[in-house]
CSV table of C-alpha atoms in Angstrom, one decimal:
chain,number,residue,atom,x,y,z
A,1,MET,CA,89.5,-27.2,56.3
A,2,SER,CA,91.1,-29.0,53.4
A,3,VAL,CA,94.0,-29.9,55.8
A,4,PHE,CA,91.7,-32.2,57.7
A,5,ARG,CA,90.4,-34.1,54.7
A,6,PRO,CA,93.4,-36.5,54.4
A,7,PHE,CA,93.2,-37.1,58.1
A,8,ALA,CA,89.5,-37.9,58.0
A,9,PHE,CA,90.1,-40.2,55.1
A,10,ALA,CA,92.8,-42.1,57.0
A,11,ILE,CA,90.5,-42.5,60.0
A,12,ALA,CA,87.8,-43.9,57.8
A,13,LEU,CA,90.2,-46.6,56.6
A,14,ILE,CA,91.2,-47.8,60.1
A,15,PRO,CA,88.4,-50.4,60.3
A,16,LEU,CA,89.4,-51.9,57.0
A,17,LEU,CA,93.1,-52.0,57.9
A,18,GLY,CA,92.3,-53.5,61.3
A,19,THR,CA,91.4,-56.9,59.8
A,20,ALA,CA,94.6,-57.1,57.7
A,21,VAL,CA,96.8,-56.1,60.6
A,22,LEU,CA,95.1,-58.7,62.9
A,23,ALA,CA,95.6,-61.5,60.5
A,24,GLU,CA,98.1,-63.9,61.9
A,25,THR,CA,99.9,-67.1,61.0
A,26,GLU,CA,99.3,-70.1,63.2
A,27,THR,CA,101.2,-73.3,63.3
A,28,LEU,CA,99.4,-76.5,64.4
A,29,ARG,CA,101.2,-79.8,65.1
A,30,VAL,CA,99.0,-82.6,63.7
A,31,ARG,CA,99.6,-85.9,65.5
A,32,ASN,CA,98.3,-88.8,63.5
A,33,ARG,CA,97.3,-91.7,65.9
A,34,SER,CA,94.6,-92.9,63.6
A,35,GLY,CA,96.2,-96.2,62.5
A,36,VAL,CA,96.0,-95.0,58.8
A,37,ASP,CA,98.1,-92.6,56.8
A,38,LEU,CA,96.8,-89.0,56.5
A,39,MET,CA,96.9,-88.0,52.8
A,40,ARG,CA,95.3,-84.6,52.7
A,41,LEU,CA,94.3,-82.0,55.3
A,42,PHE,CA,92.1,-79.0,54.5
A,43,ALA,CA,91.4,-76.1,57.0
A,44,SER,CA,89.0,-73.2,56.5
A,45,PRO,CA,87.4,-70.7,58.8
A,46,VAL,CA,84.0,-71.9,59.8
A,47,THR,CA,82.5,-68.8,58.1
A,48,ASP,CA,84.0,-69.8,54.7
A,49,GLN,CA,81.9,-71.8,52.2
A,50,TYR,CA,84.9,-73.3,50.4
A,51,TRP,CA,87.9,-75.3,51.5
A,52,ARG,CA,91.3,-73.7,51.2
A,53,ASP,CA,94.4,-75.5,49.8
A,54,ASP,CA,95.6,-78.8,51.1
A,55,LEU,CA,97.9,-78.0,54.0
A,56,LEU,CA,100.0,-81.1,53.5
A,57,GLY,CA,100.8,-80.6,49.8
A,58,GLU,CA,102.7,-83.6,48.6
A,59,TYR,CA,103.5,-84.7,52.2
A,60,VAL,CA,101.8,-87.8,53.8
A,61,VAL,CA,101.6,-88.1,57.6
A,62,PRO,CA,102.1,-91.8,58.4
A,63,SER,CA,100.2,-93.1,61.4
A,64,GLY,CA,102.3,-92.5,64.5
A,65,SER,CA,103.9,-89.4,63.0
A,66,ASN,CA,103.5,-85.7,63.5
A,67,ALA,CA,103.5,-82.8,61.0
A,68,ASP,CA,103.5,-79.1,61.6
A,69,VAL,CA,101.1,-77.3,59.3
A,70,THR,CA,101.0,-73.5,58.8
A,71,ILE,CA,97.7,-71.7,58.5
A,72,ARG,CA,98.1,-68.2,57.1
A,73,ASN,CA,96.0,-65.1,57.3
A,74,VAL,CA,94.1,-66.2,60.4
A,75,SER,CA,91.6,-63.5,61.2
A,76,GLU,CA,89.2,-65.7,63.1
A,77,CYS,CA,90.2,-68.7,65.3
A,78,LEU,CA,87.6,-71.4,64.7
A,79,TYR,CA,88.4,-73.6,61.7
A,80,ASP,CA,86.7,-76.6,60.1
A,81,LEU,CA,89.1,-79.4,59.2
A,82,LEU,CA,88.6,-82.0,56.5
A,83,MET,CA,91.0,-85.0,56.6
A,84,MET,CA,91.4,-87.6,53.9
A,85,PHE,CA,93.1,-90.9,54.7
A,86,SER,CA,94.8,-93.7,52.7
A,87,ASP,CA,91.9,-96.1,53.3
A,88,GLY,CA,89.4,-93.7,51.7
A,89,ALA,CA,87.9,-92.3,54.9
A,90,VAL,CA,87.0,-88.6,55.0
A,91,VAL,CA,86.7,-87.1,58.4
A,92,PRO,CA,85.5,-83.6,59.3
A,93,ASP,CA,86.3,-81.9,62.6
A,94,ARG,CA,86.7,-78.4,64.1
A,95,VAL,CA,89.6,-76.8,66.0
A,96,ASP,CA,90.4,-73.4,67.6
A,97,VAL,CA,93.7,-72.7,65.8
A,98,CYS,CA,94.5,-69.8,68.1
A,99,ALA,CA,94.2,-71.7,71.3
A,100,ALA,CA,95.4,-75.2,70.2
A,101,GLU,CA,99.1,-75.9,69.6
A,102,SER,CA,98.4,-79.4,68.5
A,103,TYR,CA,95.6,-81.6,67.2
A,104,THR,CA,95.6,-85.4,67.6
A,105,ILE,CA,93.8,-87.6,65.2
A,106,GLN,CA,92.6,-90.8,67.0
A,107,PRO,CA,90.8,-93.8,65.7
């Protein structure tokens, strides 16, 4: 029976590995049509309590421009967004990063 022990252990790990295997990387084209420069963009799964890193880094998305942002380790599709603009406005929103290829910011 000891032959089956490693096999049983491996089967017990499958649910834990499933999440890691399903984690994807999604790219979202952000179209800034707000009339104001986008300075910072945060995205976190709706189930997270905290914001993840700024997806723009040092990059600023001028009004009228686009930026492709990469969201790594996507294991659920619905994400909260937090956008910070050069005029001081802070705007929250929500997007399905698995279904949407782009997200347009409008005034």
